[in-house]
Amino acid sequence: MRLLEERIWSLFKRHWQQTLTHWSVFFSFGLCIAFLGPTILDLRCQTQSTLQQITWVFFSQQFFLLVGSSMGGLCKKTPVFSLSALLSSTLIISLVFAIIPLCHHVAVLSVAMALAGTAMGVIDTIANLQLVKLYQRDSAIFLQALHFFIGLGALVSPLVADPFLAEDSCVLGANWTTNASSSSDLQHLRSSLAGHGTALHNISQYPLHTEGVIITRVSYAFWIMALINLPVPAAVLALMYHERLLPCFMNSPRLLDRDSLSSTSPTGDSGHGHGNVFGCCNLEKLRGRPASFFILHALGGAILFITDGIIGSYAGFVYTYAVSPPLLMGHKTAGCLDSIFWASITAGRLAFIYLSYRYTAPRLLTFSLVGVMLVQCMLLIFYTSCVFLFIGTCMLGLCISSVFPSVLAFTEDILDYKGCATTVLVTSASTGEMMLQLLVGSVIHSRGSYAFLLCCTIASFIGFCLFLLLLYVQRIHTKCHTDSSINTDMTEKPRTGGS
């Protein structure tokens, strides 16, 4: 254990600037992903649009986050290209924060959010990919820390926005001020829309005017977030300067070339398959691969499709479930559930940084996925208890928090860090978060709010079954890989003796 501790500390000291920079980039990701829900009503006033029109902004962000994740996978895995992409993406996020107050039409706002979503997707893929490349077999600890910074950014963003949100109607007119929505109605709408606008059928009865004098101070929140985010591209630029990757240093020997000497993988092939993220996925390199190679990619992606979909669905619909029968919670009390869920995910990721150091990824995943199933079953059993809903929300966040980084580290470890797995997993997670919310939203609309817990429970059982299948295929893949290595050695020995 002491040797492991010394090796990890030595690796961190060698790569501390790259690591801290990628962690800060994920803080920028979290900052951008969490601001839209709380500020959406003020943005509706700013653009003078209806609720149905403004919710297209959510779709724009989510869809282009998926596009950005795929684009990040097409980036070459050279340090200069990756860091340039991260620099551009973090600058775009600051720029989007700065120009949102100037977007007075919902179509323009949707374009701005599409840019932000693309930048977030690129960050998601590249930051995960680079940390896996740097630390390889020891990447689980650093990936847990990376994803902790998403939660940290997601906690900071609403706190910055809250003082500047309108407490009453932010569009005032002379003839209908008495009919304006009350403060409690606005709080209810904000909490309902926190789930990416997927619960519109429950809130369309609230009158929200589009014509009149706009009274909102939300612009200050976006400008503050733009300033908070500015040190992140500055950190990426400083790393590029340190590694001599800026144009004025391109002829100098690059400091990142040392990485080839520090590979922690016993199979470390510094050049093979690393020219492009999809370099190992072209037809030439796919030829001769066992079926287990493809199944592992599919199973890893499917697990994250399910678990990230559960996170998105739970965060999106727990408020709607809480204010509906049989619980009928008050709007303010139910509005705390989403914050508690994200806070517990952040705390869980912080705790799993240490647990990843003590235990292997399969053990952590078994604990996490079994925990998610048990919590979901308990929520179904005690579905009339408001107290247990709070307890269950907290426990669910703690259990599910480590699944993404653990699956990523485990799958890349099985596949010898070829790079394709990271792209497949990140894209699958983004797809699941978007698609399962739509599916659960439609089921709630047709079957009632109780179907929300039922859908999440069924999804958690499917996710655990897929994980068991992943463990089984991993054994087959490892045996197949070992047998092929033995056969290769046996065929090479006579050839060597004859020469």
PDB file of C-alpha atoms in Angstrom, residues 30-235:
ATOM      1  CA  GLY A  30     -20.237  22.258 -14.266  1.00  0.00           C
ATOM      2  CA  LEU A  31     -20.668  26.029 -14.093  1.00  0.00           C
ATOM      3  CA  CYS A  32     -22.229  26.030 -17.550  1.00  0.00           C
ATOM      4  CA  ILE A  33     -24.459  22.970 -17.160  1.00  0.00           C
ATOM      5  CA  ALA A  34     -26.335  24.146 -14.044  1.00  0.00           C
ATOM      6  CA  PHE A  35     -27.215  27.807 -14.642  1.00  0.00           C
ATOM      7  CA  LEU A  36     -30.045  27.386 -17.149  1.00  0.00           C
ATOM      8  CA  GLY A  37     -32.694  25.868 -14.830  1.00  0.00           C
ATOM      9  CA  PRO A  38     -32.733  28.667 -12.203  1.00  0.00           C
ATOM     10  CA  THR A  39     -32.450  31.526 -14.733  1.00  0.00           C
ATOM     11  CA  ILE A  40     -34.842  30.249 -17.394  1.00  0.00           C
ATOM     12  CA  LEU A  41     -37.831  32.409 -16.340  1.00  0.00           C
ATOM     13  CA  ASP A  42     -35.736  35.574 -16.354  1.00  0.00           C
ATOM     14  CA  LEU A  43     -34.406  34.605 -19.782  1.00  0.00           C
ATOM     15  CA  ARG A  44     -38.008  34.087 -20.897  1.00  0.00           C
ATOM     16  CA  CYS A  45     -38.747  37.665 -19.852  1.00  0.00           C
ATOM     17  CA  GLN A  46     -35.591  38.936 -21.538  1.00  0.00           C
ATOM     18  CA  THR A  47     -36.510  37.270 -24.835  1.00  0.00           C
ATOM     19  CA  GLN A  48     -40.253  37.986 -24.350  1.00  0.00           C
ATOM     20  CA  SER A  49     -41.092  34.406 -25.311  1.00  0.00           C
ATOM     21  CA  THR A  50     -43.568  31.812 -24.092  1.00  0.00           C
ATOM     22  CA  LEU A  51     -42.633  28.867 -21.886  1.00  0.00           C
ATOM     23  CA  GLN A  52     -42.960  26.498 -24.832  1.00  0.00           C
ATOM     24  CA  GLN A  53     -40.562  28.625 -26.891  1.00  0.00           C
ATOM     25  CA  ILE A  54     -37.934  29.111 -24.176  1.00  0.00           C
ATOM     26  CA  THR A  55     -37.673  25.379 -23.435  1.00  0.00           C
ATOM     27  CA  TRP A  56     -36.125  24.902 -26.899  1.00  0.00           C
ATOM     28  CA  VAL A  57     -33.034  26.433 -25.299  1.00  0.00           C
ATOM     29  CA  PHE A  58     -32.737  23.317 -23.107  1.00  0.00           C
ATOM     30  CA  PHE A  59     -32.936  21.049 -26.152  1.00  0.00           C
ATOM     31  CA  SER A  60     -30.361  23.164 -27.991  1.00  0.00           C
ATOM     32  CA  GLN A  61     -27.859  22.833 -25.135  1.00  0.00           C
ATOM     33  CA  GLN A  62     -28.397  19.081 -24.655  1.00  0.00           C
ATOM     34  CA  PHE A  63     -28.330  18.167 -28.334  1.00  0.00           C
ATOM     35  CA  PHE A  64     -25.155  20.116 -29.077  1.00  0.00           C
ATOM     36  CA  LEU A  65     -23.503  18.743 -25.938  1.00  0.00           C
ATOM     37  CA  LEU A  66     -23.950  15.350 -27.586  1.00  0.00           C
ATOM     38  CA  VAL A  67     -22.538  16.741 -30.859  1.00  0.00           C
ATOM     39  CA  GLY A  68     -19.586  18.241 -28.973  1.00  0.00           C
ATOM     40  CA  SER A  69     -18.845  14.918 -27.259  1.00  0.00           C
ATOM     41  CA  SER A  70     -18.587  13.260 -30.677  1.00  0.00           C
ATOM     42  CA  MET A  71     -16.464  16.119 -32.039  1.00  0.00           C
ATOM     43  CA  GLY A  72     -14.111  15.793 -29.069  1.00  0.00           C
ATOM     44  CA  GLY A  73     -13.615  12.178 -30.095  1.00  0.00           C
ATOM     45  CA  LEU A  74     -12.443  13.282 -33.540  1.00  0.00           C
ATOM     46  CA  CYS A  75      -9.713  15.503 -32.113  1.00  0.00           C
ATOM     47  CA  LYS A  76      -6.174  14.264 -32.559  1.00  0.00           C
ATOM     48  CA  LYS A  77      -4.575  13.142 -29.350  1.00  0.00           C
ATOM     49  CA  THR A  78      -1.588  15.442 -29.707  1.00  0.00           C
ATOM     50  CA  PRO A  79      -1.072  17.817 -26.755  1.00  0.00           C
ATOM     51  CA  VAL A  80      -1.196  20.955 -28.897  1.00  0.00           C
ATOM     52  CA  PHE A  81      -4.489  19.985 -30.556  1.00  0.00           C
ATOM     53  CA  SER A  82      -6.159  18.860 -27.337  1.00  0.00           C
ATOM     54  CA  LEU A  83      -5.115  21.916 -25.331  1.00  0.00           C
ATOM     55  CA  SER A  84      -6.071  24.257 -28.191  1.00  0.00           C
ATOM     56  CA  ALA A  85      -9.536  22.666 -28.238  1.00  0.00           C
ATOM     57  CA  LEU A  86      -9.848  23.089 -24.446  1.00  0.00           C
ATOM     58  CA  LEU A  87      -8.672  26.717 -24.673  1.00  0.00           C
ATOM     59  CA  SER A  88     -11.224  27.487 -27.394  1.00  0.00           C
ATOM     60  CA  SER A  89     -14.027  25.708 -25.518  1.00  0.00           C
ATOM     61  CA  THR A  90     -13.446  27.470 -22.187  1.00  0.00           C
ATOM     62  CA  LEU A  91     -13.184  30.848 -23.945  1.00  0.00           C
ATOM     63  CA  ILE A  92     -16.471  30.108 -25.760  1.00  0.00           C
ATOM     64  CA  ILE A  93     -18.159  29.393 -22.411  1.00  0.00           C
ATOM     65  CA  SER A  94     -16.993  32.740 -20.987  1.00  0.00           C
ATOM     66  CA  LEU A  95     -18.066  34.474 -24.202  1.00  0.00           C
ATOM     67  CA  VAL A  96     -21.512  32.856 -24.074  1.00  0.00           C
ATOM     68  CA  PHE A  97     -21.966  33.959 -20.455  1.00  0.00           C
ATOM     69  CA  ALA A  98     -21.045  37.502 -21.492  1.00  0.00           C
ATOM     70  CA  ILE A  99     -23.374  37.702 -24.523  1.00  0.00           C
ATOM     71  CA  ILE A 100     -26.462  35.967 -23.034  1.00  0.00           C
ATOM     72  CA  PRO A 101     -27.725  39.317 -21.590  1.00  0.00           C
ATOM     73  CA  LEU A 102     -27.582  40.709 -25.145  1.00  0.00           C
ATOM     74  CA  CYS A 103     -29.756  37.914 -26.597  1.00  0.00           C
ATOM     75  CA  HIS A 104     -33.243  39.439 -26.870  1.00  0.00           C
ATOM     76  CA  HIS A 105     -34.720  36.774 -29.135  1.00  0.00           C
ATOM     77  CA  VAL A 106     -35.175  33.109 -28.235  1.00  0.00           C
ATOM     78  CA  ALA A 107     -33.594  31.935 -31.524  1.00  0.00           C
ATOM     79  CA  VAL A 108     -30.417  33.926 -30.819  1.00  0.00           C
ATOM     80  CA  LEU A 109     -30.332  32.552 -27.266  1.00  0.00           C
ATOM     81  CA  SER A 110     -30.702  29.004 -28.635  1.00  0.00           C
ATOM     82  CA  VAL A 111     -27.711  29.567 -30.938  1.00  0.00           C
ATOM     83  CA  ALA A 112     -25.650  30.834 -27.971  1.00  0.00           C
ATOM     84  CA  MET A 113     -26.604  27.756 -25.943  1.00  0.00           C
ATOM     85  CA  ALA A 114     -25.773  25.511 -28.899  1.00  0.00           C
ATOM     86  CA  LEU A 115     -22.254  26.998 -28.895  1.00  0.00           C
ATOM     87  CA  ALA A 116     -21.984  26.470 -25.146  1.00  0.00           C
ATOM     88  CA  GLY A 117     -23.257  22.881 -25.450  1.00  0.00           C
ATOM     89  CA  THR A 118     -20.717  22.064 -28.164  1.00  0.00           C
ATOM     90  CA  ALA A 119     -17.900  23.497 -26.039  1.00  0.00           C
ATOM     91  CA  MET A 120     -19.081  21.467 -23.029  1.00  0.00           C
ATOM     92  CA  GLY A 121     -19.140  18.248 -25.075  1.00  0.00           C
ATOM     93  CA  VAL A 122     -15.595  18.828 -26.350  1.00  0.00           C
ATOM     94  CA  ILE A 123     -14.413  19.477 -22.778  1.00  0.00           C
ATOM     95  CA  ASP A 124     -16.155  16.325 -21.529  1.00  0.00           C
ATOM     96  CA  THR A 125     -14.422  14.015 -24.000  1.00  0.00           C
ATOM     97  CA  ILE A 126     -10.950  15.583 -24.096  1.00  0.00           C
ATOM     98  CA  ALA A 127     -10.505  16.093 -20.332  1.00  0.00           C
ATOM     99  CA  ASN A 128     -11.491  12.470 -19.607  1.00  0.00           C
ATOM    100  CA  LEU A 129      -9.311  11.220 -22.437  1.00  0.00           C
ATOM    101  CA  GLN A 130      -6.228  13.191 -21.385  1.00  0.00           C
ATOM    102  CA  LEU A 131      -6.393  12.086 -17.740  1.00  0.00           C
ATOM    103  CA  VAL A 132      -6.777   8.452 -18.808  1.00  0.00           C
ATOM    104  CA  LYS A 133      -3.738   8.890 -21.071  1.00  0.00           C
ATOM    105  CA  LEU A 134      -1.661  10.522 -18.327  1.00  0.00           C
ATOM    106  CA  TYR A 135      -2.397   8.077 -15.497  1.00  0.00           C
ATOM    107  CA  GLN A 136      -3.654   4.932 -17.241  1.00  0.00           C
ATOM    108  CA  ARG A 137      -3.856   2.174 -14.583  1.00  0.00           C
ATOM    109  CA  ASP A 138      -3.948   4.785 -11.808  1.00  0.00           C
ATOM    110  CA  SER A 139      -6.497   7.017 -13.545  1.00  0.00           C
ATOM    111  CA  ALA A 140      -9.516   6.029 -11.398  1.00  0.00           C
ATOM    112  CA  ILE A 141      -8.525   8.313  -8.488  1.00  0.00           C
ATOM    113  CA  PHE A 142      -7.900  11.300 -10.737  1.00  0.00           C
ATOM    114  CA  LEU A 143     -11.093  10.722 -12.734  1.00  0.00           C
ATOM    115  CA  GLN A 144     -13.116  10.741  -9.502  1.00  0.00           C
ATOM    116  CA  ALA A 145     -11.547  14.113  -8.641  1.00  0.00           C
ATOM    117  CA  LEU A 146     -12.224  15.360 -12.182  1.00  0.00           C
ATOM    118  CA  HIS A 147     -15.935  14.609 -11.872  1.00  0.00           C
ATOM    119  CA  PHE A 148     -16.045  16.138  -8.411  1.00  0.00           C
ATOM    120  CA  PHE A 149     -15.264  19.479 -10.081  1.00  0.00           C
ATOM    121  CA  ILE A 150     -18.394  19.195 -12.267  1.00  0.00           C
ATOM    122  CA  GLY A 151     -20.460  19.009  -9.099  1.00  0.00           C
ATOM    123  CA  LEU A 152     -18.561  21.918  -7.583  1.00  0.00           C
ATOM    124  CA  GLY A 153     -19.263  24.101 -10.625  1.00  0.00           C
ATOM    125  CA  ALA A 154     -22.908  22.977 -10.645  1.00  0.00           C
ATOM    126  CA  LEU A 155     -23.233  24.077  -7.001  1.00  0.00           C
ATOM    127  CA  VAL A 156     -21.572  27.473  -7.555  1.00  0.00           C
ATOM    128  CA  SER A 157     -23.645  28.450 -10.600  1.00  0.00           C
ATOM    129  CA  PRO A 158     -27.113  28.577  -8.928  1.00  0.00           C
ATOM    130  CA  LEU A 159     -25.613  30.335  -5.880  1.00  0.00           C
ATOM    131  CA  VAL A 160     -24.289  33.115  -8.123  1.00  0.00           C
ATOM    132  CA  ALA A 161     -27.599  33.422  -9.982  1.00  0.00           C
ATOM    133  CA  ASP A 162     -29.960  33.324  -6.988  1.00  0.00           C
ATOM    134  CA  PRO A 163     -29.557  36.955  -5.715  1.00  0.00           C
ATOM    135  CA  PHE A 164     -30.363  38.323  -9.178  1.00  0.00           C
ATOM    136  CA  LEU A 165     -33.502  36.274  -9.956  1.00  0.00           C
ATOM    137  CA  ALA A 166     -36.842  38.071 -10.168  1.00  0.00           C
ATOM    138  CA  GLU A 167     -39.085  37.403  -7.151  1.00  0.00           C
ATOM    139  CA  ASP A 168     -42.225  38.513  -8.982  1.00  0.00           C
ATOM    140  CA  SER A 169     -43.182  38.813 -12.626  1.00  0.00           C
ATOM    141  CA  CYS A 170     -40.292  40.333 -14.573  1.00  0.00           C
ATOM    142  CA  VAL A 171     -42.548  41.574 -17.411  1.00  0.00           C
ATOM    143  CA  LEU A 172     -44.838  44.370 -16.219  1.00  0.00           C
ATOM    144  CA  GLY A 173     -47.747  45.968 -18.064  1.00  0.00           C
ATOM    145  CA  ALA A 174     -50.244  48.658 -17.098  1.00  0.00           C
ATOM    146  CA  ASN A 175     -53.425  46.609 -17.630  1.00  0.00           C
ATOM    147  CA  TRP A 176     -52.579  43.294 -15.960  1.00  0.00           C
ATOM    148  CA  THR A 177     -50.227  43.820 -13.050  1.00  0.00           C
ATOM    149  CA  THR A 178     -52.840  42.388 -10.683  1.00  0.00           C
ATOM    150  CA  ASN A 179     -52.880  39.107 -12.607  1.00  0.00           C
ATOM    151  CA  ALA A 180     -49.120  38.639 -12.518  1.00  0.00           C
ATOM    152  CA  SER A 181     -47.851  35.336 -11.234  1.00  0.00           C
ATOM    153  CA  SER A 182     -47.126  35.216  -7.525  1.00  0.00           C
ATOM    154  CA  SER A 183     -43.703  34.567  -6.009  1.00  0.00           C
ATOM    155  CA  SER A 184     -44.710  31.005  -5.041  1.00  0.00           C
ATOM    156  CA  ASP A 185     -45.906  30.291  -8.590  1.00  0.00           C
ATOM    157  CA  LEU A 186     -42.575  31.479 -10.000  1.00  0.00           C
ATOM    158  CA  GLN A 187     -40.684  29.308  -7.507  1.00  0.00           C
ATOM    159  CA  HIS A 188     -42.810  26.341  -8.578  1.00  0.00           C
ATOM    160  CA  LEU A 189     -42.124  27.029 -12.254  1.00  0.00           C
ATOM    161  CA  ARG A 190     -38.358  27.345 -11.691  1.00  0.00           C
ATOM    162  CA  SER A 191     -38.194  24.052  -9.821  1.00  0.00           C
ATOM    163  CA  SER A 192     -40.294  22.314 -12.480  1.00  0.00           C
ATOM    164  CA  LEU A 193     -38.162  23.667 -15.318  1.00  0.00           C
ATOM    165  CA  ALA A 194     -34.932  22.593 -13.609  1.00  0.00           C
ATOM    166  CA  GLY A 195     -35.404  19.248 -15.359  1.00  0.00           C
ATOM    167  CA  HIS A 196     -34.581  20.703 -18.783  1.00  0.00           C
ATOM    168  CA  GLY A 197     -38.147  21.787 -19.422  1.00  0.00           C
ATOM    169  CA  THR A 198     -39.529  18.270 -19.625  1.00  0.00           C
ATOM    170  CA  ALA A 199     -42.560  18.819 -17.360  1.00  0.00           C
ATOM    171  CA  LEU A 200     -44.374  21.489 -19.332  1.00  0.00           C
ATOM    172  CA  HIS A 201     -47.683  19.630 -19.290  1.00  0.00           C
ATOM    173  CA  ASN A 202     -47.936  20.249 -15.531  1.00  0.00           C
ATOM    174  CA  ILE A 203     -47.182  23.979 -15.558  1.00  0.00           C
ATOM    175  CA  SER A 204     -48.752  25.394 -18.703  1.00  0.00           C
ATOM    176  CA  GLN A 205     -51.732  26.729 -16.741  1.00  0.00           C
ATOM    177  CA  TYR A 206     -49.693  29.545 -15.181  1.00  0.00           C
ATOM    178  CA  PRO A 207     -50.214  32.885 -16.965  1.00  0.00           C
ATOM    179  CA  LEU A 208     -46.882  34.385 -18.059  1.00  0.00           C
ATOM    180  CA  HIS A 209     -47.071  37.576 -20.110  1.00  0.00           C
ATOM    181  CA  THR A 210     -44.731  38.354 -22.968  1.00  0.00           C
ATOM    182  CA  GLU A 211     -45.495  42.006 -23.676  1.00  0.00           C
ATOM    183  CA  GLY A 212     -44.596  44.859 -21.350  1.00  0.00           C
ATOM    184  CA  VAL A 213     -41.697  46.447 -19.507  1.00  0.00           C
ATOM    185  CA  ILE A 214     -38.870  43.989 -18.762  1.00  0.00           C
ATOM    186  CA  ILE A 215     -37.563  44.198 -15.196  1.00  0.00           C
ATOM    187  CA  THR A 216     -34.731  41.727 -14.588  1.00  0.00           C
ATOM    188  CA  ARG A 217     -31.224  41.884 -13.127  1.00  0.00           C
ATOM    189  CA  VAL A 218     -30.120  38.430 -14.271  1.00  0.00           C
ATOM    190  CA  SER A 219     -27.546  39.996 -16.624  1.00  0.00           C
ATOM    191  CA  TYR A 220     -25.293  40.645 -13.634  1.00  0.00           C
ATOM    192  CA  ALA A 221     -25.306  36.944 -12.762  1.00  0.00           C
ATOM    193  CA  PHE A 222     -24.078  35.985 -16.229  1.00  0.00           C
ATOM    194  CA  TRP A 223     -21.359  38.615 -16.243  1.00  0.00           C
ATOM    195  CA  ILE A 224     -20.156  37.432 -12.818  1.00  0.00           C
ATOM    196  CA  MET A 225     -20.062  33.829 -14.081  1.00  0.00           C
ATOM    197  CA  ALA A 226     -18.104  34.972 -17.151  1.00  0.00           C
ATOM    198  CA  LEU A 227     -15.528  36.546 -14.821  1.00  0.00           C
ATOM    199  CA  ILE A 228     -15.429  33.460 -12.565  1.00  0.00           C
ATOM    200  CA  ASN A 229     -14.774  31.301 -15.631  1.00  0.00           C
ATOM    201  CA  LEU A 230     -11.983  33.500 -17.099  1.00  0.00           C
ATOM    202  CA  PRO A 231      -9.164  31.985 -14.971  1.00  0.00           C
ATOM    203  CA  VAL A 232      -9.895  28.596 -16.584  1.00  0.00           C
ATOM    204  CA  PRO A 233      -8.808  29.504 -20.163  1.00  0.00           C
ATOM    205  CA  ALA A 234      -5.931  31.430 -18.551  1.00  0.00           C
ATOM    206  CA  ALA A 235      -4.853  28.192 -16.826  1.00  0.00           C
TER     207      ALA A 235
END
